[in-house]
Coordinates of C-alpha atoms in Angstrom, one line a residue:
X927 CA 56.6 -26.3 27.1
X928 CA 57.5 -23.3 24.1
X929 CA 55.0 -20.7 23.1
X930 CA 56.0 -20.2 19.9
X931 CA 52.6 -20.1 18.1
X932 CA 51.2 -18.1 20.8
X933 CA 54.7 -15.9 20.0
X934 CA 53.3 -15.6 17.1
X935 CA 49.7 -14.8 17.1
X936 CA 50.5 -12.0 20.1
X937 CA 52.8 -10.9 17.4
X938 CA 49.7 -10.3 15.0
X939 CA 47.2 -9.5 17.3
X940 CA 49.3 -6.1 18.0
X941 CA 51.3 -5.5 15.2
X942 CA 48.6 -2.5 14.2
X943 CA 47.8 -1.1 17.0
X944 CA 51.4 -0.9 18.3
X945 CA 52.4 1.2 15.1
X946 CA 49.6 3.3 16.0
X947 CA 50.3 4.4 19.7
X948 CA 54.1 5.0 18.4
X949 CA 53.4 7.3 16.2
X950 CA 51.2 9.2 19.1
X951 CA 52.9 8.6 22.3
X952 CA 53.1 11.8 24.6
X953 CA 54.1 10.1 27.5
X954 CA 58.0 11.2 27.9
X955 CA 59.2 8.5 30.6
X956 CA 57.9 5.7 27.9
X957 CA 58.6 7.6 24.0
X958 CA 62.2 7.8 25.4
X959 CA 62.0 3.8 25.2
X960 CA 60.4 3.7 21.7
X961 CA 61.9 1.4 20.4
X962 CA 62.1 -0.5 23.8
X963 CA 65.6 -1.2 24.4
X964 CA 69.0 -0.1 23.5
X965 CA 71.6 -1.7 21.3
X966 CA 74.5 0.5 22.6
X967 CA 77.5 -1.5 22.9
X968 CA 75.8 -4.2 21.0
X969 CA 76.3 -7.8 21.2
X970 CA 79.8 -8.7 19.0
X971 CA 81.6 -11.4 21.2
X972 CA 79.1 -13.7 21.5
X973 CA 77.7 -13.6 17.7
X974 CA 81.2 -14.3 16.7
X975 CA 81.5 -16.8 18.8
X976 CA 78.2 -18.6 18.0
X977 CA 79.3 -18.4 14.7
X978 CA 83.1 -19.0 14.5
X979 CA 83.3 -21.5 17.2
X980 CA 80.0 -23.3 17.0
X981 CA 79.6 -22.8 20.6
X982 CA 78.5 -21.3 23.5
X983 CA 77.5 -20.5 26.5
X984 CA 74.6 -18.6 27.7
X985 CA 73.6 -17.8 31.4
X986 CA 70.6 -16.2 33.1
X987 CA 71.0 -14.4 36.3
X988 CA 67.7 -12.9 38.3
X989 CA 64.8 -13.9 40.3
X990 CA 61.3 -16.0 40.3
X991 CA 60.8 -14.9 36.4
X992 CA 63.8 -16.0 35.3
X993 CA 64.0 -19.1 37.0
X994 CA 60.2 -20.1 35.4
X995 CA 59.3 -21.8 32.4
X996 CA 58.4 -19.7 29.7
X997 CA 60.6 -16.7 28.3
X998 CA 63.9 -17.9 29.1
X999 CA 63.3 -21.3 27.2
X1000 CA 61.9 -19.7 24.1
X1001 CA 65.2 -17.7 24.0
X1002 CA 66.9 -21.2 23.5
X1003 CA 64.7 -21.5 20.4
X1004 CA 65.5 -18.0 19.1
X1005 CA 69.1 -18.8 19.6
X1006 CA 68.8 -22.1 18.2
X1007 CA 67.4 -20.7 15.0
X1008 CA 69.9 -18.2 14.5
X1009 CA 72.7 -20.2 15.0
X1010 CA 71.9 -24.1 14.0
X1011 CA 75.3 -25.1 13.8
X1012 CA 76.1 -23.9 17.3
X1013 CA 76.2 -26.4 20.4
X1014 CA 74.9 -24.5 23.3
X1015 CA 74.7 -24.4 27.2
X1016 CA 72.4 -22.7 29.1
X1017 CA 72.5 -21.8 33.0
X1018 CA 69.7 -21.4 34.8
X1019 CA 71.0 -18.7 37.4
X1020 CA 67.9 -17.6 38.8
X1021 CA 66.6 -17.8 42.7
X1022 CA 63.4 -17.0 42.9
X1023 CA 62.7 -14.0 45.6
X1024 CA 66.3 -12.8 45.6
X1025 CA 67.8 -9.3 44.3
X1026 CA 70.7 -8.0 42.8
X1027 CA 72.8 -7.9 46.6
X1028 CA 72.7 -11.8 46.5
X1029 CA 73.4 -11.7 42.7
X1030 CA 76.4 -10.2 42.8
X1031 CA 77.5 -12.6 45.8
X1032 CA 77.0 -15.7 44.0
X1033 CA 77.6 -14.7 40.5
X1034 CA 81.2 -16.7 39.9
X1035 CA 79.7 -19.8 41.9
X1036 CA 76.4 -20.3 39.8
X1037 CA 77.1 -18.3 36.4
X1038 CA 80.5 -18.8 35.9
X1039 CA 80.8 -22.1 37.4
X1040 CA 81.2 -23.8 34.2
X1041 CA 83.9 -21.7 32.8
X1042 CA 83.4 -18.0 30.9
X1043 CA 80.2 -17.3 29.7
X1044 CA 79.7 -15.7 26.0
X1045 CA 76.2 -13.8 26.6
X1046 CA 74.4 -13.1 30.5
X1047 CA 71.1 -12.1 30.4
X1048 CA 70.5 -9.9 33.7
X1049 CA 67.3 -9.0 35.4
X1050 CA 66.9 -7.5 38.9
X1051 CA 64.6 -4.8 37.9
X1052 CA 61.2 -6.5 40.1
X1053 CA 62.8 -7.4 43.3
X1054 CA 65.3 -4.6 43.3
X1055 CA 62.2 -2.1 43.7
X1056 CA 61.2 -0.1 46.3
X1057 CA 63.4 2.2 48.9
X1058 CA 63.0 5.8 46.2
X1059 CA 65.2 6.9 43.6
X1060 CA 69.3 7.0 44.1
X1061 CA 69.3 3.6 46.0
X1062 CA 73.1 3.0 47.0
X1063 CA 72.7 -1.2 47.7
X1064 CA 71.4 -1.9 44.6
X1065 CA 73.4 0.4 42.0
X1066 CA 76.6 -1.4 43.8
X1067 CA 74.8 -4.9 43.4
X1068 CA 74.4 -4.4 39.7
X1069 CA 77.7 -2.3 39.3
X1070 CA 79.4 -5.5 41.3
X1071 CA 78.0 -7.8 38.7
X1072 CA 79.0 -6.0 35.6
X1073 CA 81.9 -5.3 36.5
X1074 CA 82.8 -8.8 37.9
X1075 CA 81.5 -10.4 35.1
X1076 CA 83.7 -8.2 32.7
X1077 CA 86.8 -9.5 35.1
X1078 CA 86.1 -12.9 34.8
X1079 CA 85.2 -12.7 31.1
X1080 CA 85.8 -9.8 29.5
X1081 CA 84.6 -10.6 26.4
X1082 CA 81.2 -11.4 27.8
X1083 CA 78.3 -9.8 26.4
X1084 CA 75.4 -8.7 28.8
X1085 CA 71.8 -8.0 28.1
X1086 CA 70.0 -6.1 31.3
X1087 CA 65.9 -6.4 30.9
X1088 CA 63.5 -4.6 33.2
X1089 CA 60.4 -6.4 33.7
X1090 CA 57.3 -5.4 34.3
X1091 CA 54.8 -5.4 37.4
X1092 CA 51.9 -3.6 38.3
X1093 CA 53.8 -0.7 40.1
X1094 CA 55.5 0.1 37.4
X1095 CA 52.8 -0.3 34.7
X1096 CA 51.2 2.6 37.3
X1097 CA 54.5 4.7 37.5
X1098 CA 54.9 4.9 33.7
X1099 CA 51.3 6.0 33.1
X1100 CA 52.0 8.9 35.3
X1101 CA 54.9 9.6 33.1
X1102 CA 57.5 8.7 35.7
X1103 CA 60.3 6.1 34.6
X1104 CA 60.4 3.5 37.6
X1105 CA 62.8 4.2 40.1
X1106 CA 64.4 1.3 40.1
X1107 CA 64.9 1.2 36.1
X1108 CA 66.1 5.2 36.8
X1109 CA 69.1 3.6 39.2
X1110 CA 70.1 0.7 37.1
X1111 CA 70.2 2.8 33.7
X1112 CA 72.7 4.7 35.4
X1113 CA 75.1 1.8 35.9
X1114 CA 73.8 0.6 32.9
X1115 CA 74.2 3.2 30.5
X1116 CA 78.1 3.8 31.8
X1117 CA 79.2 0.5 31.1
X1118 CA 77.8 0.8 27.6
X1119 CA 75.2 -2.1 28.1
X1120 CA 72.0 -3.2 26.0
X1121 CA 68.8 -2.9 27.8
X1122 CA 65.4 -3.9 27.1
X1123 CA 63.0 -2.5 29.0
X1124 CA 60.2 -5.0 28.6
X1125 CA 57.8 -3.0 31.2
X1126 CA 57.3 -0.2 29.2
X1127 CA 56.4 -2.3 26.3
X1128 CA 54.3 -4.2 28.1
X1129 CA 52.6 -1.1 29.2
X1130 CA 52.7 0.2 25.6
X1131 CA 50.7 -3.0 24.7
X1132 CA 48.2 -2.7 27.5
X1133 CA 47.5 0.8 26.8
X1134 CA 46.7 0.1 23.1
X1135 CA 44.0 -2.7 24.2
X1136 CA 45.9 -5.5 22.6
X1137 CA 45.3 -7.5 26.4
X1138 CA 44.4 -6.8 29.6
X1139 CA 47.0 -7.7 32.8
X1140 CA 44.8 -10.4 33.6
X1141 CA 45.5 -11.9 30.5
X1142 CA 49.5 -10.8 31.1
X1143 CA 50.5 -12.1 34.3
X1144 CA 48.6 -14.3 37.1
X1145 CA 49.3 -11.8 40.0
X1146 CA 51.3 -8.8 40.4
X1147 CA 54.6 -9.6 37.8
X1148 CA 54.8 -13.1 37.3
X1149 CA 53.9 -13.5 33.5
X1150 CA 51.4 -16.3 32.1
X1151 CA 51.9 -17.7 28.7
X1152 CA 51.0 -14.3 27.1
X1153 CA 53.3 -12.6 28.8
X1154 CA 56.2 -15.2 28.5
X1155 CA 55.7 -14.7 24.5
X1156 CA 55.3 -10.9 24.8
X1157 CA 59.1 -11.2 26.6
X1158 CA 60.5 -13.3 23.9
X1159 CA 59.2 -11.6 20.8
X1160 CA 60.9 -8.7 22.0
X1161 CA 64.1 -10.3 23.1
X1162 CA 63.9 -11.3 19.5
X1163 CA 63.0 -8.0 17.9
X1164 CA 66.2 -6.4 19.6
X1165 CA 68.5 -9.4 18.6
X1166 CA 67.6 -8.3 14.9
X1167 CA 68.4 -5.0 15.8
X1168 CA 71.5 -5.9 17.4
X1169 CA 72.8 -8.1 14.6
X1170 CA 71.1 -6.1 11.9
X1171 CA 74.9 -5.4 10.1
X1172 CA 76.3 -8.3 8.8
X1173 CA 79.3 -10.0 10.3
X1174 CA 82.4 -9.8 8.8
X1175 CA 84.1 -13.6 7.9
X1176 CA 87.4 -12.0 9.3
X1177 CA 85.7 -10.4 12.6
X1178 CA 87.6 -11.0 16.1
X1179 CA 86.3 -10.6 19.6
X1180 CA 88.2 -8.5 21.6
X1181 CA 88.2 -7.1 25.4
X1182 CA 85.7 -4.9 26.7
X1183 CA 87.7 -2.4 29.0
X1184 CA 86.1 -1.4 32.0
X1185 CA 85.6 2.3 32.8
X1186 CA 86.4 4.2 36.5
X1187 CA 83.6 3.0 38.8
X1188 CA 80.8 4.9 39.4
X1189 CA 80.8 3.6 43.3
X1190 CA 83.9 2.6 44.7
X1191 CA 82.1 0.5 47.4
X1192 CA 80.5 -1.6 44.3
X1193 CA 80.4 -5.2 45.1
X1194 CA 82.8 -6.3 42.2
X1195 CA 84.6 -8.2 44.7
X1196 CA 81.3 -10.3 46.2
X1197 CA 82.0 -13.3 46.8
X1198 CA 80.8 -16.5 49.4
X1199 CA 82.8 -17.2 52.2
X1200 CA 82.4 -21.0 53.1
X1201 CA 81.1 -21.6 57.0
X1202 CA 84.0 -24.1 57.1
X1203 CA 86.3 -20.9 57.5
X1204 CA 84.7 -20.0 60.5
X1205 CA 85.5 -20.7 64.3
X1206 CA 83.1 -22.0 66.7
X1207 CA 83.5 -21.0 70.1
X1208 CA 79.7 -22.2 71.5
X1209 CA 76.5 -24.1 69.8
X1210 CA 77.0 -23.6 66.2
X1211 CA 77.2 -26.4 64.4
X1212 CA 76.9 -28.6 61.0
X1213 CA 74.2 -30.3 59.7
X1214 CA 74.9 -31.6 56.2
X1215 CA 71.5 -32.6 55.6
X1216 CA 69.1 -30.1 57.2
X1217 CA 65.3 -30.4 56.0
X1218 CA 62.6 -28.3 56.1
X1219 CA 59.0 -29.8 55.8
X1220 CA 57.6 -26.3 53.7
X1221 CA 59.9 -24.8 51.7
X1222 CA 59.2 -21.8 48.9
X1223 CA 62.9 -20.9 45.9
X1224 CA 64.8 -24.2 46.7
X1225 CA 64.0 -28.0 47.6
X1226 CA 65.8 -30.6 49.1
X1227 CA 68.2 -31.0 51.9
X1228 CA 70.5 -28.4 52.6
X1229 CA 74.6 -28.3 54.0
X1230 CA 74.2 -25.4 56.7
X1231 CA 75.7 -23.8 59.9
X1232 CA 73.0 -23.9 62.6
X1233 CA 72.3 -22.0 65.9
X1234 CA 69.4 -22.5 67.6
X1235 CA 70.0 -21.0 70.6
X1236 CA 70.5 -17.2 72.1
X1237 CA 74.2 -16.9 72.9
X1238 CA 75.6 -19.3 70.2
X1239 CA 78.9 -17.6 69.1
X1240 CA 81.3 -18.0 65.9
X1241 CA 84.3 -16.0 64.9
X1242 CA 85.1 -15.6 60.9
X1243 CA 88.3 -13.8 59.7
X1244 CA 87.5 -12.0 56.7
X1245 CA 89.1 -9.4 54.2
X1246 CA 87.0 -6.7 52.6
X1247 CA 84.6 -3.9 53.6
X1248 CA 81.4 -6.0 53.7
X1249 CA 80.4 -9.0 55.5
X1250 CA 76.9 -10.7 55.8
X1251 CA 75.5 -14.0 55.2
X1252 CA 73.5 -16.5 52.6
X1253 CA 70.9 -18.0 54.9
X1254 CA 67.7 -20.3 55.0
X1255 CA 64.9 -18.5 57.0
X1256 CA 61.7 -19.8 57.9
X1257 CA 59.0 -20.0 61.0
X1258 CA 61.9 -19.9 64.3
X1259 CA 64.6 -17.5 62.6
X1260 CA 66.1 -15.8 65.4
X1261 CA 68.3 -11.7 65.2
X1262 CA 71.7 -12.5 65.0
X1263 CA 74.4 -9.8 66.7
X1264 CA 77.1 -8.9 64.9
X1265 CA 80.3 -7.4 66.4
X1266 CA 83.6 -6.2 63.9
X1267 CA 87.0 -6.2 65.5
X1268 CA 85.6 -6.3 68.8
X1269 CA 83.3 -3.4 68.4
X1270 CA 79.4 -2.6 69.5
X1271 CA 77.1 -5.4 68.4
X1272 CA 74.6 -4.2 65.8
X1273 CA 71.3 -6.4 65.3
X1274 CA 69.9 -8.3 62.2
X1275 CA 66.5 -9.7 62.5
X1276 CA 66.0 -12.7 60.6
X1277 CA 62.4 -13.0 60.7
X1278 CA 60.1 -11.6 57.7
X1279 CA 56.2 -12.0 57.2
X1280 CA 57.4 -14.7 54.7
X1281 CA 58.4 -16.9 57.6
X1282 CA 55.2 -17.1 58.8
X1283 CA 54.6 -19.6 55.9
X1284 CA 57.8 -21.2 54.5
X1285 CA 61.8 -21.7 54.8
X1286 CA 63.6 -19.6 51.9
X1287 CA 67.3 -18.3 50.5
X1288 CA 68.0 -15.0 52.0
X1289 CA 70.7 -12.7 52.1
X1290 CA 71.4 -9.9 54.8
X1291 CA 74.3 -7.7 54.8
X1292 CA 75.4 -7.4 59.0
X1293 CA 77.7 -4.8 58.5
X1294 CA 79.0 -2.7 55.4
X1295 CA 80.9 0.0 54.4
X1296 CA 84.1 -1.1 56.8
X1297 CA 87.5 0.3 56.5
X1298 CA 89.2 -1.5 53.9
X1299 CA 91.3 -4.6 55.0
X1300 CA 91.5 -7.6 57.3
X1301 CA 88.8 -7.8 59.9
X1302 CA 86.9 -10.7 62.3
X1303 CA 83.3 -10.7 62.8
X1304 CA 82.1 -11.7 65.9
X1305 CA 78.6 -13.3 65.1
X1306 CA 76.3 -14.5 67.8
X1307 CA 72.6 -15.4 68.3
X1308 CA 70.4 -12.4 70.3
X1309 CA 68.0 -13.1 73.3
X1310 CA 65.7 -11.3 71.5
X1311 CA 63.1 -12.8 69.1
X1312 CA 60.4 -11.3 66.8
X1313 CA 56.6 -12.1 68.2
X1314 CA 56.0 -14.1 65.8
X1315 CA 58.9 -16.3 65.6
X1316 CA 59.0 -20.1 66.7
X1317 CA 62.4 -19.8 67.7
X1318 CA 66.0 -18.2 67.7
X1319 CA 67.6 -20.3 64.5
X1320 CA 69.9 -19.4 62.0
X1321 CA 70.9 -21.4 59.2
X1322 CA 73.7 -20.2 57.1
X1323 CA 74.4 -21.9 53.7
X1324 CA 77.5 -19.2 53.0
X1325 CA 78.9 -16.2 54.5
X1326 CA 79.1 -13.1 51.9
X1327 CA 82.0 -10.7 51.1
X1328 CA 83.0 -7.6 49.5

């Protein structure tokens, strides 16, 4: 379904007030963002592309929101309009319930599995929240994506959006930027990047009466219609901004270069390890067709590794200073052990309150910051088992390396 008429009427419901509250906003942490995003490095390769080539492609990387009717497909029709002549692809990248760590794991296998992408829109800013201000993991998740992204197209455009949700609609009406919008402007903002920080407009909006987050979003992020329109309208207000000049008949794309890392232990290097490169030494095995009767962010059967049982071993040879895995964990997920080179064994518990009431995608990181080089994890499944756990499973789709 599109929203474009309800695109539109939002568009004139608010118009007036909007101008209004602008022109009076003393909230610092929001007038920063006034207008609400930032062109910087703008947007070149791909316009020139749409237009010169008469192609493209166009990928979306980030959680539940992104993966749901509603903003992402009105974005087709904005693109659409702008470019008629052009024959588009879109990827869908999104996995509902996931963060940045598993975006930057999986980002060659689902957004660039097509070839090079001309324009990534990137949101992590909802399920990358939480854990304070200065959060390492996921400034090296969304470091690792730009700057993997750049090396396997380096003419790629990116747009980063921050969403909104009801913690940070609070935040920025105590005049506080969100903490996790803080820690991805800083990777942001070094690599030159547009943003669009769609929760402070959303706020903006909310504050001058034009609707009320009932009317926004049916629970705590997740927007309904309304929301999905708000989105697009200003996806479409900062594409006129970003393409406000216009383009010369003899314009060229050329290479973004990449600066110094702000984290050498970024996950630019993430990547998915097949199981099949790992050694089974006890009750591990393959089940190319596992199902699970309630499932919640993927359907189907699945191809996994299984363990079922405390003292199931593997061995995996890896290279890198990061190892975990790209699982499915539901009611009976067991703690795995986790040994490097023959060291102590360190414990990951599998089970979440989510497992009380579905199987899902998950990604946990067994052991990180390792001396760079060749190392072999040791993985095996503990005695131990939370409460509430039907079992001691684990169900790995990939292993993950940095």
């Amino acid at each position: 379904m599109r929203y474009v008429m309800l695109a539109a009427s939002v568009v004139a419901a608010v118009g007036m007030a909007l101008s209004d509250q602008a022109s009076t906003e003393d909230n610092a942490a929001m007038a920063e963002w006034n207008p609400c995003y930032r062109v910087r490095g703008g947007l070149d390769h791909c316009r020139i592309t749409f237009t010169q080539k008469k192609q493209g492609r166009v990928a979306y990387l980030g959680g539940s929101i992104t993966t749901m009717p509603g903003w992402r497909d009105l974005t087709y029709d904005l693109l659409k309009a702008r470019f008629p002549e052009t024959e588009f692809e879109f990827i869908d990248a999104g996995i509902g319930g996931t963060d940045s760590t598993l975006g930057a794991f999986r980002l060659e296998h689902d957004v660039f599995k097509n070839g090079p992408v001309d324009l990534l829109f990137l949101e992590y800013a909802v399920n990358d929240s939480g854990e304070g201000r200065n959060q390492p993991g996921r400034m090296r998740a969304m470091e690792g994506i730009i700057r993997q992204a750049r090396r396997l197209h380096p003419r790629i455009d990116i747009i980063v959006q921050y969403f909104a949700d009801q913690g940070k609609v609070a935040a920025l009406n105590a005049g506080h930027l969100p903490d996790v919008i803080h820690d991805h402007e800083i990777v942001v903002a070094h690599y030159n990047l547009p943003a669009l920080n769609l929760a402070v407009e959303t706020t903006r909006r909310l504050n001058a009466g034009a609707f009320t987050w009932e009317d926004f979003s049916r629970d705590s992020c997740h927007p309904l219609p309304l929301g999905h329109a708000l989105y697009a309208e200003c996806i479409g207000t900062f594409l006129d901004a970003a393409w406000s000049a216009p383009l010369d008949a003899e314009a060229a794309t050329k290479e973004y270069a990449l600066p110094t890392p702000l984290d050498p232990l970024n996950y630019e290097n993430g990547r998915f390890l097949p199981v099949e490169d790992a050694t089974v030494v006890s009750a591990w095995t393959h089940d190319a067709a596992w199902m699970a009767e309630k499932t919640c962010n993927y359907s189907g059967a699945v191809d996994v590794l299984v363990a079922e049982a405390p003292g199931a071993t593997l061995t995996l040879p890896f290279d890198g200073r990061l190892i975990g895995i790209y699982a499915i964990a539901g009611m009976d997920a067991g703690q795995l052990e986790a040994s490097i080179d023959g060291g102590d064994f360190a414990t990951t518990d599998l089970f979440d309150h989510y497992c009380m009431s579905f199987h899902r995608p998950v990604c946990h990181l067994l052991r990180r910051d390792l001396a760079a080089g060749h190392h072999v994890l040791t993985l095996r499944m503990g005695q131990g088992r939370n409460e509430k756990s039907e079992g001691h499973a684990a169900r790995i789709l990939e292993f993950v390396a940095n």
